[in-house]
Amino acid sequence: DIRDKAVPEIHSFLQQNDDIMFHTGRNGSPRSVAVSRLNFQPLFPTSLRVGLIETLERIGGEVAEASLLELLQVTGRGVEIALAAQTLESMAPGQYTEEVLAAARELLNEPLKSEDDIGVDTETRAYLFGLLNDFGDETYLEQAKTQLIFEDGRLDRDALAYVMENEGEDAMESVFNAFQNSDVLDLADRLALAQRGLEFIGSNENANEMFFSLMRDPQLPNTLKEALAQGLAVGNSLVLANPPTSPEAIKTRMQVLETIRIDIADAKVRAAITQASDQLQSLLDLVPVIP
C-alpha cells in the first residue's frame, strides 16, 4: 500500500526541527477550537508538520501509531503534542494516554522559549495544560502550583486555570502566595489571580485578604474598588463568587465589607460598600427563619 510506504518519509521529516509555516498562532487555524483539547480540527493545517500529523491519522495502522509515539518524544511544540494526542486517541482509544501525559508533563517542566526566544512559549503551555485537564490528570498539580509566576514576573494563567479547575478552594494558599508577589506582578495579573481567589470570598481567609489588599491598594482605580465591593453582594466580572444564600455566608460577607469600610476615604467607594451591605441585608431578610 502506497500509504504505508509514505510513513517512513513522514516519520523522518517529523523527527527534524524543520517546518514550513502556512499560518501562525492559534488564531491562524480556523479549525482549531479553544486550546486544542481533544477537539482540535482545523480547516487547514497551520504548518507542514501539522499537515503530516493529520496525514498519519488518515493512513492509520501500527506504523503510523509508532511514528506518532516517537513524535511525542522529540517535539517541543504543544500544538503537535495536542494533535498527536487527539490522533492517537481516535486511532486507539485509551491505549496511549500515559505516553501523551508523560510527554506533556515533561515539556511543561522545561523552560519553554517563544520562537523569537523572548519570553515564554505560553501557547505551548496552554495546549499542554489543556491536555492534562482533558484527560483528568492531576499528577502535575503540585508542580503547577510552583509555576504560577514566570521568571519574568508574569502570571501563568493556564497553570492557574489548571490548578483551580482541579483543586478549587484547596488551591487558595498557593494562589494567595502568588498574589503576594506584588513586586513582580503587574496589576492586571494580580486582578486575574484575585478573580479566581474571590470565588471563595467570605468563606476563605486567604480570599478575604486578597480582597482587603486590593481595596487598600492606592494603584487600583476607585471604579474597580467599587466593582469589587458590589461583587460581594451580586457577583460580577471581578468577583466570580455567586451571591451567598445561607445566613452565615451573608453575614460573613457583610463583616468583610465592614472591616474594609474604615480604610476607605473615597466617597463613591464607600457608597458602593454601603450599597453592597444593604443588598446583603436584603438577602438576609429573605432567608426563611427555621423555628
mmCIF file of C-alpha atoms in Angstrom:
data_model
loop_
_atom_site.group_PDB
_atom_site.id
_atom_site.type_symbol
_atom_site.label_atom_id
_atom_site.label_comp_id
_atom_site.label_asym_id
_atom_site.label_seq_id
_atom_site.Cartn_x
_atom_site.Cartn_y
_atom_site.Cartn_z
ATOM 1 C CA ASP A 1 0.000 0.000 0.000
ATOM 2 C CA ILE A 2 1.475 3.362 -1.061
ATOM 3 C CA ARG A 3 0.137 4.965 2.114
ATOM 4 C CA ASP A 4 2.245 2.696 4.318
ATOM 5 C CA LYS A 5 5.274 3.366 2.148
ATOM 6 C CA ALA A 6 4.876 7.088 2.844
ATOM 7 C CA VAL A 7 5.117 6.697 6.618
ATOM 8 C CA PRO A 8 8.937 6.368 6.816
ATOM 9 C CA GLU A 9 9.388 9.611 4.863
ATOM 10 C CA ILE A 10 6.831 11.410 7.032
ATOM 11 C CA HIS A 11 8.456 9.968 10.136
ATOM 12 C CA SER A 12 11.905 11.121 9.026
ATOM 13 C CA PHE A 13 10.705 14.699 8.491
ATOM 14 C CA LEU A 14 8.832 14.853 11.799
ATOM 15 C CA GLN A 15 11.976 13.796 13.659
ATOM 16 C CA GLN A 16 13.643 17.010 12.474
ATOM 17 C CA ASN A 17 13.021 20.561 13.620
ATOM 18 C CA ASP A 18 12.295 21.777 10.115
ATOM 19 C CA ASP A 19 8.874 23.106 9.192
ATOM 20 C CA ILE A 20 7.039 25.286 6.717
ATOM 21 C CA MET A 21 4.511 27.600 8.306
ATOM 22 C CA PHE A 22 1.284 28.272 6.453
ATOM 23 C CA HIS A 23 -0.370 30.304 9.224
ATOM 24 C CA THR A 24 0.939 31.328 12.632
ATOM 25 C CA GLY A 25 -0.570 31.260 16.096
ATOM 26 C CA ARG A 26 -3.687 29.673 17.488
ATOM 27 C CA ASN A 27 -5.877 32.064 15.532
ATOM 28 C CA GLY A 28 -4.175 31.185 12.272
ATOM 29 C CA SER A 29 -6.069 27.912 12.123
ATOM 30 C CA PRO A 30 -9.839 28.307 11.811
ATOM 31 C CA ARG A 31 -10.224 24.598 12.525
ATOM 32 C CA SER A 32 -8.852 24.971 15.999
ATOM 33 C CA VAL A 33 -11.226 25.118 18.929
ATOM 34 C CA ALA A 34 -10.048 26.930 22.060
ATOM 35 C CA VAL A 35 -6.843 25.420 23.410
ATOM 36 C CA SER A 36 -6.986 22.346 21.208
ATOM 37 C CA ARG A 37 -8.169 19.923 23.844
ATOM 38 C CA LEU A 38 -9.108 16.677 22.110
ATOM 39 C CA ASN A 39 -11.263 18.684 19.757
ATOM 40 C CA PHE A 40 -8.563 20.116 17.516
ATOM 41 C CA GLN A 41 -9.940 20.097 13.976
ATOM 42 C CA PRO A 42 -8.567 22.984 11.924
ATOM 43 C CA LEU A 43 -9.983 23.735 8.493
ATOM 44 C CA PHE A 44 -6.473 23.611 7.074
ATOM 45 C CA PRO A 45 -3.105 22.889 8.723
ATOM 46 C CA THR A 46 -1.097 25.722 10.203
ATOM 47 C CA SER A 47 2.148 24.136 9.052
ATOM 48 C CA LEU A 48 3.603 21.253 7.061
ATOM 49 C CA ARG A 49 4.271 19.299 10.263
ATOM 50 C CA VAL A 50 0.674 19.650 11.412
ATOM 51 C CA GLY A 51 -0.497 18.527 7.985
ATOM 52 C CA LEU A 52 1.746 15.460 8.136
ATOM 53 C CA ILE A 53 0.400 14.504 11.569
ATOM 54 C CA GLU A 54 -3.090 14.630 10.097
ATOM 55 C CA THR A 55 -1.868 12.517 7.182
ATOM 56 C CA LEU A 56 -0.666 9.835 9.607
ATOM 57 C CA GLU A 57 -4.165 9.708 11.061
ATOM 58 C CA ARG A 58 -5.619 9.116 7.605
ATOM 59 C CA ILE A 59 -3.052 6.405 6.885
ATOM 60 C CA GLY A 60 -3.662 4.671 10.215
ATOM 61 C CA GLY A 61 -2.212 1.372 11.344
ATOM 62 C CA GLU A 62 0.529 0.347 13.748
ATOM 63 C CA VAL A 63 3.330 2.008 11.772
ATOM 64 C CA ALA A 64 1.562 5.371 11.853
ATOM 65 C CA GLU A 65 0.850 4.968 15.571
ATOM 66 C CA ALA A 66 4.521 4.206 16.230
ATOM 67 C CA SER A 67 5.569 7.323 14.331
ATOM 68 C CA LEU A 68 3.206 9.492 16.387
ATOM 69 C CA LEU A 69 4.521 7.988 19.623
ATOM 70 C CA GLU A 70 8.079 8.867 18.628
ATOM 71 C CA LEU A 71 6.932 12.373 17.726
ATOM 72 C CA LEU A 72 5.805 12.810 21.340
ATOM 73 C CA GLN A 73 9.408 12.241 22.420
ATOM 74 C CA VAL A 74 11.030 14.804 20.132
ATOM 75 C CA THR A 75 8.621 17.691 19.603
ATOM 76 C CA GLY A 76 8.805 20.841 21.671
ATOM 77 C CA ARG A 77 5.513 22.221 20.373
ATOM 78 C CA GLY A 78 2.362 21.960 22.392
ATOM 79 C CA VAL A 79 0.116 22.021 19.342
ATOM 80 C CA GLU A 80 1.884 18.945 17.948
ATOM 81 C CA ILE A 81 1.519 17.029 21.202
ATOM 82 C CA ALA A 82 -2.142 18.007 21.353
ATOM 83 C CA LEU A 83 -2.793 16.970 17.766
ATOM 84 C CA ALA A 84 -0.816 13.739 18.157
ATOM 85 C CA ALA A 85 -2.795 13.014 21.333
ATOM 86 C CA GLN A 86 -6.084 13.513 19.542
ATOM 87 C CA THR A 87 -4.912 11.385 16.616
ATOM 88 C CA LEU A 88 -3.722 8.524 18.829
ATOM 89 C CA GLU A 89 -6.914 8.681 20.858
ATOM 90 C CA SER A 90 -9.021 8.341 17.710
ATOM 91 C CA MET A 91 -6.858 5.503 16.374
ATOM 92 C CA ALA A 92 -6.536 3.552 19.636
ATOM 93 C CA PRO A 93 -8.823 4.969 22.371
ATOM 94 C CA GLY A 94 -7.217 4.899 25.812
ATOM 95 C CA GLN A 95 -4.180 2.937 24.689
ATOM 96 C CA TYR A 96 -1.617 5.745 24.713
ATOM 97 C CA THR A 97 -2.944 8.031 27.431
ATOM 98 C CA GLU A 98 0.079 7.699 29.700
ATOM 99 C CA GLU A 99 2.535 8.315 26.862
ATOM 100 C CA VAL A 100 0.681 11.500 25.919
ATOM 101 C CA LEU A 101 0.534 12.743 29.503
ATOM 102 C CA ALA A 102 4.184 11.929 30.135
ATOM 103 C CA ALA A 103 5.177 13.979 27.086
ATOM 104 C CA ALA A 104 3.011 16.895 28.210
ATOM 105 C CA ARG A 105 4.390 16.850 31.762
ATOM 106 C CA GLU A 106 7.990 16.600 30.567
ATOM 107 C CA LEU A 107 7.609 19.590 28.270
ATOM 108 C CA LEU A 108 5.895 21.634 30.989
ATOM 109 C CA ASN A 109 8.947 21.083 33.173
ATOM 110 C CA GLU A 110 11.233 22.680 30.593
ATOM 111 C CA PRO A 111 11.848 26.451 30.310
ATOM 112 C CA LEU A 112 9.922 26.845 27.063
ATOM 113 C CA LYS A 113 11.003 29.834 24.985
ATOM 114 C CA SER A 114 8.908 31.536 22.349
ATOM 115 C CA GLU A 115 10.039 31.295 18.718
ATOM 116 C CA ASP A 116 11.743 34.683 18.908
ATOM 117 C CA ASP A 117 13.486 33.486 22.081
ATOM 118 C CA ILE A 118 11.895 36.346 24.007
ATOM 119 C CA GLY A 119 9.714 35.285 26.910
ATOM 120 C CA VAL A 120 7.875 32.037 27.491
ATOM 121 C CA ASP A 121 6.035 29.982 24.876
ATOM 122 C CA THR A 122 2.651 30.480 26.522
ATOM 123 C CA GLU A 123 0.787 28.957 23.577
ATOM 124 C CA THR A 124 2.561 25.631 24.006
ATOM 125 C CA ARG A 125 1.871 25.652 27.736
ATOM 126 C CA ALA A 126 -1.798 26.388 27.070
ATOM 127 C CA TYR A 127 -2.081 23.309 24.869
ATOM 128 C CA LEU A 128 -0.276 21.140 27.422
ATOM 129 C CA PHE A 129 -2.345 22.208 30.409
ATOM 130 C CA GLY A 130 -5.418 21.745 28.229
ATOM 131 C CA LEU A 131 -4.402 18.136 27.644
ATOM 132 C CA LEU A 132 -3.895 17.489 31.348
ATOM 133 C CA ASN A 133 -7.392 18.789 32.005
ATOM 134 C CA ASP A 134 -8.902 16.802 29.141
ATOM 135 C CA PHE A 135 -7.506 13.550 30.481
ATOM 136 C CA GLY A 136 -8.303 14.447 34.088
ATOM 137 C CA ASP A 137 -4.640 14.182 35.048
ATOM 138 C CA GLU A 138 -3.901 15.646 38.486
ATOM 139 C CA THR A 139 -0.358 14.358 38.905
ATOM 140 C CA TYR A 140 1.135 17.691 37.837
ATOM 141 C CA LEU A 141 -0.803 19.764 40.348
ATOM 142 C CA GLU A 142 1.927 20.248 42.949
ATOM 143 C CA GLN A 143 4.409 21.230 40.271
ATOM 144 C CA ALA A 144 1.922 23.605 38.638
ATOM 145 C CA LYS A 145 1.430 25.407 41.959
ATOM 146 C CA THR A 146 5.119 26.339 41.881
ATOM 147 C CA GLN A 147 4.827 27.630 38.307
ATOM 148 C CA LEU A 148 2.058 30.187 38.681
ATOM 149 C CA ILE A 149 4.511 33.018 38.015
ATOM 150 C CA PHE A 150 7.004 33.004 35.145
ATOM 151 C CA GLU A 151 10.601 34.029 35.718
ATOM 152 C CA ASP A 152 9.872 37.350 34.017
ATOM 153 C CA GLY A 153 7.186 38.106 36.621
ATOM 154 C CA ARG A 154 4.086 37.386 34.543
ATOM 155 C CA LEU A 155 1.220 35.205 35.680
ATOM 156 C CA ASP A 156 0.880 31.816 34.005
ATOM 157 C CA ARG A 157 -2.880 31.913 33.522
ATOM 158 C CA ASP A 158 -3.019 28.413 32.070
ATOM 159 C CA ALA A 159 -1.289 26.949 35.118
ATOM 160 C CA LEU A 160 -3.701 28.914 37.302
ATOM 161 C CA ALA A 161 -6.718 27.569 35.395
ATOM 162 C CA TYR A 162 -5.401 24.001 35.676
ATOM 163 C CA VAL A 163 -4.834 24.317 39.422
ATOM 164 C CA MET A 164 -8.198 25.949 40.121
ATOM 165 C CA GLU A 165 -10.181 23.559 37.933
ATOM 166 C CA ASN A 166 -8.719 20.593 39.775
ATOM 167 C CA GLU A 167 -8.459 21.864 43.360
ATOM 168 C CA GLY A 168 -10.799 24.808 43.760
ATOM 169 C CA GLU A 169 -10.634 26.252 47.253
ATOM 170 C CA ASP A 170 -7.886 23.791 48.237
ATOM 171 C CA ALA A 171 -5.559 25.761 45.950
ATOM 172 C CA MET A 172 -6.158 29.057 47.718
ATOM 173 C CA GLU A 173 -2.945 29.018 49.758
ATOM 174 C CA SER A 174 -0.867 28.717 46.577
ATOM 175 C CA VAL A 175 -2.959 31.350 44.797
ATOM 176 C CA PHE A 176 -2.600 33.764 47.711
ATOM 177 C CA ASN A 177 1.156 33.195 47.889
ATOM 178 C CA ALA A 178 1.409 34.073 44.205
ATOM 179 C CA PHE A 179 -0.840 37.096 44.690
ATOM 180 C CA GLN A 180 1.501 38.468 47.343
ATOM 181 C CA ASN A 181 4.278 38.860 44.742
ATOM 182 C CA SER A 182 3.153 42.429 44.164
ATOM 183 C CA ASP A 183 6.739 43.470 43.480
ATOM 184 C CA VAL A 184 6.817 41.437 40.249
ATOM 185 C CA LEU A 185 3.181 41.034 39.192
ATOM 186 C CA ASP A 186 1.514 43.862 37.328
ATOM 187 C CA LEU A 187 -1.970 44.997 38.298
ATOM 188 C CA ALA A 188 -3.728 43.027 35.547
ATOM 189 C CA ASP A 189 -2.151 39.775 36.729
ATOM 190 C CA ARG A 190 -2.969 40.494 40.369
ATOM 191 C CA LEU A 191 -6.589 41.084 39.354
ATOM 192 C CA ALA A 192 -6.614 37.834 37.382
ATOM 193 C CA LEU A 193 -5.402 35.966 40.475
ATOM 194 C CA ALA A 194 -7.913 37.751 42.658
ATOM 195 C CA GLN A 195 -10.717 36.971 40.231
ATOM 196 C CA ARG A 196 -10.180 33.263 40.843
ATOM 197 C CA GLY A 197 -9.461 33.667 44.544
ATOM 198 C CA LEU A 198 -12.502 35.813 45.243
ATOM 199 C CA GLU A 199 -14.727 32.924 44.223
ATOM 200 C CA PHE A 200 -14.345 31.984 47.887
ATOM 201 C CA ILE A 201 -14.734 35.409 49.455
ATOM 202 C CA GLY A 202 -16.283 35.246 52.901
ATOM 203 C CA SER A 203 -15.562 31.560 53.430
ATOM 204 C CA ASN A 204 -11.800 31.601 52.959
ATOM 205 C CA GLU A 205 -9.365 33.786 54.870
ATOM 206 C CA ASN A 206 -6.887 33.967 52.008
ATOM 207 C CA ALA A 207 -9.654 35.165 49.692
ATOM 208 C CA ASN A 208 -10.630 37.795 52.256
ATOM 209 C CA GLU A 209 -7.043 39.013 52.496
ATOM 210 C CA MET A 210 -6.832 39.324 48.720
ATOM 211 C CA PHE A 211 -9.945 41.491 48.800
ATOM 212 C CA PHE A 212 -8.569 43.684 51.598
ATOM 213 C CA SER A 213 -5.244 44.069 49.789
ATOM 214 C CA LEU A 214 -6.879 45.230 46.575
ATOM 215 C CA MET A 215 -9.244 47.616 48.316
ATOM 216 C CA ARG A 216 -6.289 49.217 50.137
ATOM 217 C CA ASP A 217 -4.081 49.347 47.028
ATOM 218 C CA PRO A 218 -3.510 53.014 46.038
ATOM 219 C CA GLN A 219 -2.737 51.928 42.458
ATOM 220 C CA LEU A 220 -6.129 50.289 41.950
ATOM 221 C CA PRO A 221 -8.630 52.711 40.362
ATOM 222 C CA ASN A 222 -11.584 53.549 42.568
ATOM 223 C CA THR A 223 -14.001 52.363 39.877
ATOM 224 C CA LEU A 224 -12.572 48.865 40.257
ATOM 225 C CA LYS A 225 -12.802 49.100 44.035
ATOM 226 C CA GLU A 226 -16.472 49.959 43.636
ATOM 227 C CA ALA A 227 -16.932 46.877 41.452
ATOM 228 C CA LEU A 228 -15.109 44.699 43.971
ATOM 229 C CA ALA A 229 -17.388 45.875 46.766
ATOM 230 C CA GLN A 230 -20.520 45.392 44.684
ATOM 231 C CA GLY A 231 -19.373 41.934 43.653
ATOM 232 C CA LEU A 232 -19.594 40.674 47.213
ATOM 233 C CA ALA A 233 -23.358 41.062 47.060
ATOM 234 C CA VAL A 234 -24.269 40.204 43.488
ATOM 235 C CA GLY A 235 -21.153 38.809 41.826
ATOM 236 C CA ASN A 236 -19.656 40.324 38.664
ATOM 237 C CA SER A 237 -16.716 40.047 36.286
ATOM 238 C CA LEU A 238 -14.254 40.767 39.107
ATOM 239 C CA VAL A 239 -15.884 38.705 41.842
ATOM 240 C CA LEU A 240 -16.963 35.416 40.329
ATOM 241 C CA ALA A 241 -18.464 34.179 43.583
ATOM 242 C CA ASN A 242 -22.184 33.525 43.481
ATOM 243 C CA PRO A 243 -24.397 35.603 45.767
ATOM 244 C CA PRO A 244 -24.486 33.952 49.218
ATOM 245 C CA THR A 245 -27.583 32.026 50.226
ATOM 246 C CA SER A 246 -27.050 30.891 53.792
ATOM 247 C CA PRO A 247 -27.371 33.318 56.740
ATOM 248 C CA GLU A 248 -23.806 32.515 57.797
ATOM 249 C CA ALA A 249 -22.340 33.276 54.360
ATOM 250 C CA ILE A 250 -24.300 36.514 54.049
ATOM 251 C CA LYS A 251 -23.250 37.728 57.492
ATOM 252 C CA THR A 252 -19.623 36.837 56.806
ATOM 253 C CA ARG A 253 -19.538 38.945 53.635
ATOM 254 C CA MET A 254 -21.197 41.811 55.467
ATOM 255 C CA GLN A 255 -18.450 41.589 58.056
ATOM 256 C CA VAL A 256 -15.796 41.661 55.315
ATOM 257 C CA LEU A 257 -17.311 44.881 53.977
ATOM 258 C CA GLU A 258 -17.488 46.449 57.429
ATOM 259 C CA THR A 259 -13.853 45.547 58.065
ATOM 260 C CA ILE A 260 -12.646 47.385 54.982
ATOM 261 C CA ARG A 261 -15.002 50.356 55.300
ATOM 262 C CA ILE A 262 -12.838 52.111 57.888
ATOM 263 C CA ASP A 263 -9.857 52.126 55.498
ATOM 264 C CA ILE A 264 -11.733 53.732 52.606
ATOM 265 C CA ALA A 265 -11.766 57.507 52.161
ATOM 266 C CA ASP A 266 -13.273 57.824 48.672
ATOM 267 C CA ALA A 267 -16.966 58.699 48.859
ATOM 268 C CA LYS A 268 -18.004 56.659 45.835
ATOM 269 C CA VAL A 269 -16.230 53.550 47.057
ATOM 270 C CA ARG A 270 -17.792 53.947 50.494
ATOM 271 C CA ALA A 271 -21.177 54.338 48.790
ATOM 272 C CA ALA A 272 -20.575 51.102 46.875
ATOM 273 C CA ILE A 273 -19.747 49.352 50.149
ATOM 274 C CA THR A 274 -22.952 50.679 51.693
ATOM 275 C CA GLN A 275 -24.994 49.577 48.684
ATOM 276 C CA ALA A 276 -23.480 46.087 48.793
ATOM 277 C CA SER A 277 -24.129 45.841 52.540
ATOM 278 C CA ASP A 278 -27.757 46.869 52.002
ATOM 279 C CA GLN A 279 -28.148 44.274 49.251
ATOM 280 C CA LEU A 280 -26.726 41.598 51.531
ATOM 281 C CA GLN A 281 -29.077 42.662 54.305
ATOM 282 C CA SER A 282 -31.988 42.321 51.865
ATOM 283 C CA LEU A 283 -30.824 38.823 51.033
ATOM 284 C CA LEU A 284 -30.589 38.028 54.724
ATOM 285 C CA ASP A 285 -34.123 39.287 55.305
ATOM 286 C CA LEU A 286 -35.404 36.887 52.622
ATOM 287 C CA VAL A 287 -33.815 33.818 54.192
ATOM 288 C CA PRO A 288 -36.554 31.712 55.810
ATOM 289 C CA VAL A 289 -36.391 31.555 59.589
ATOM 290 C CA ILE A 290 -36.215 27.965 60.730
ATOM 291 C CA PRO A 291 -38.110 27.520 64.012
#
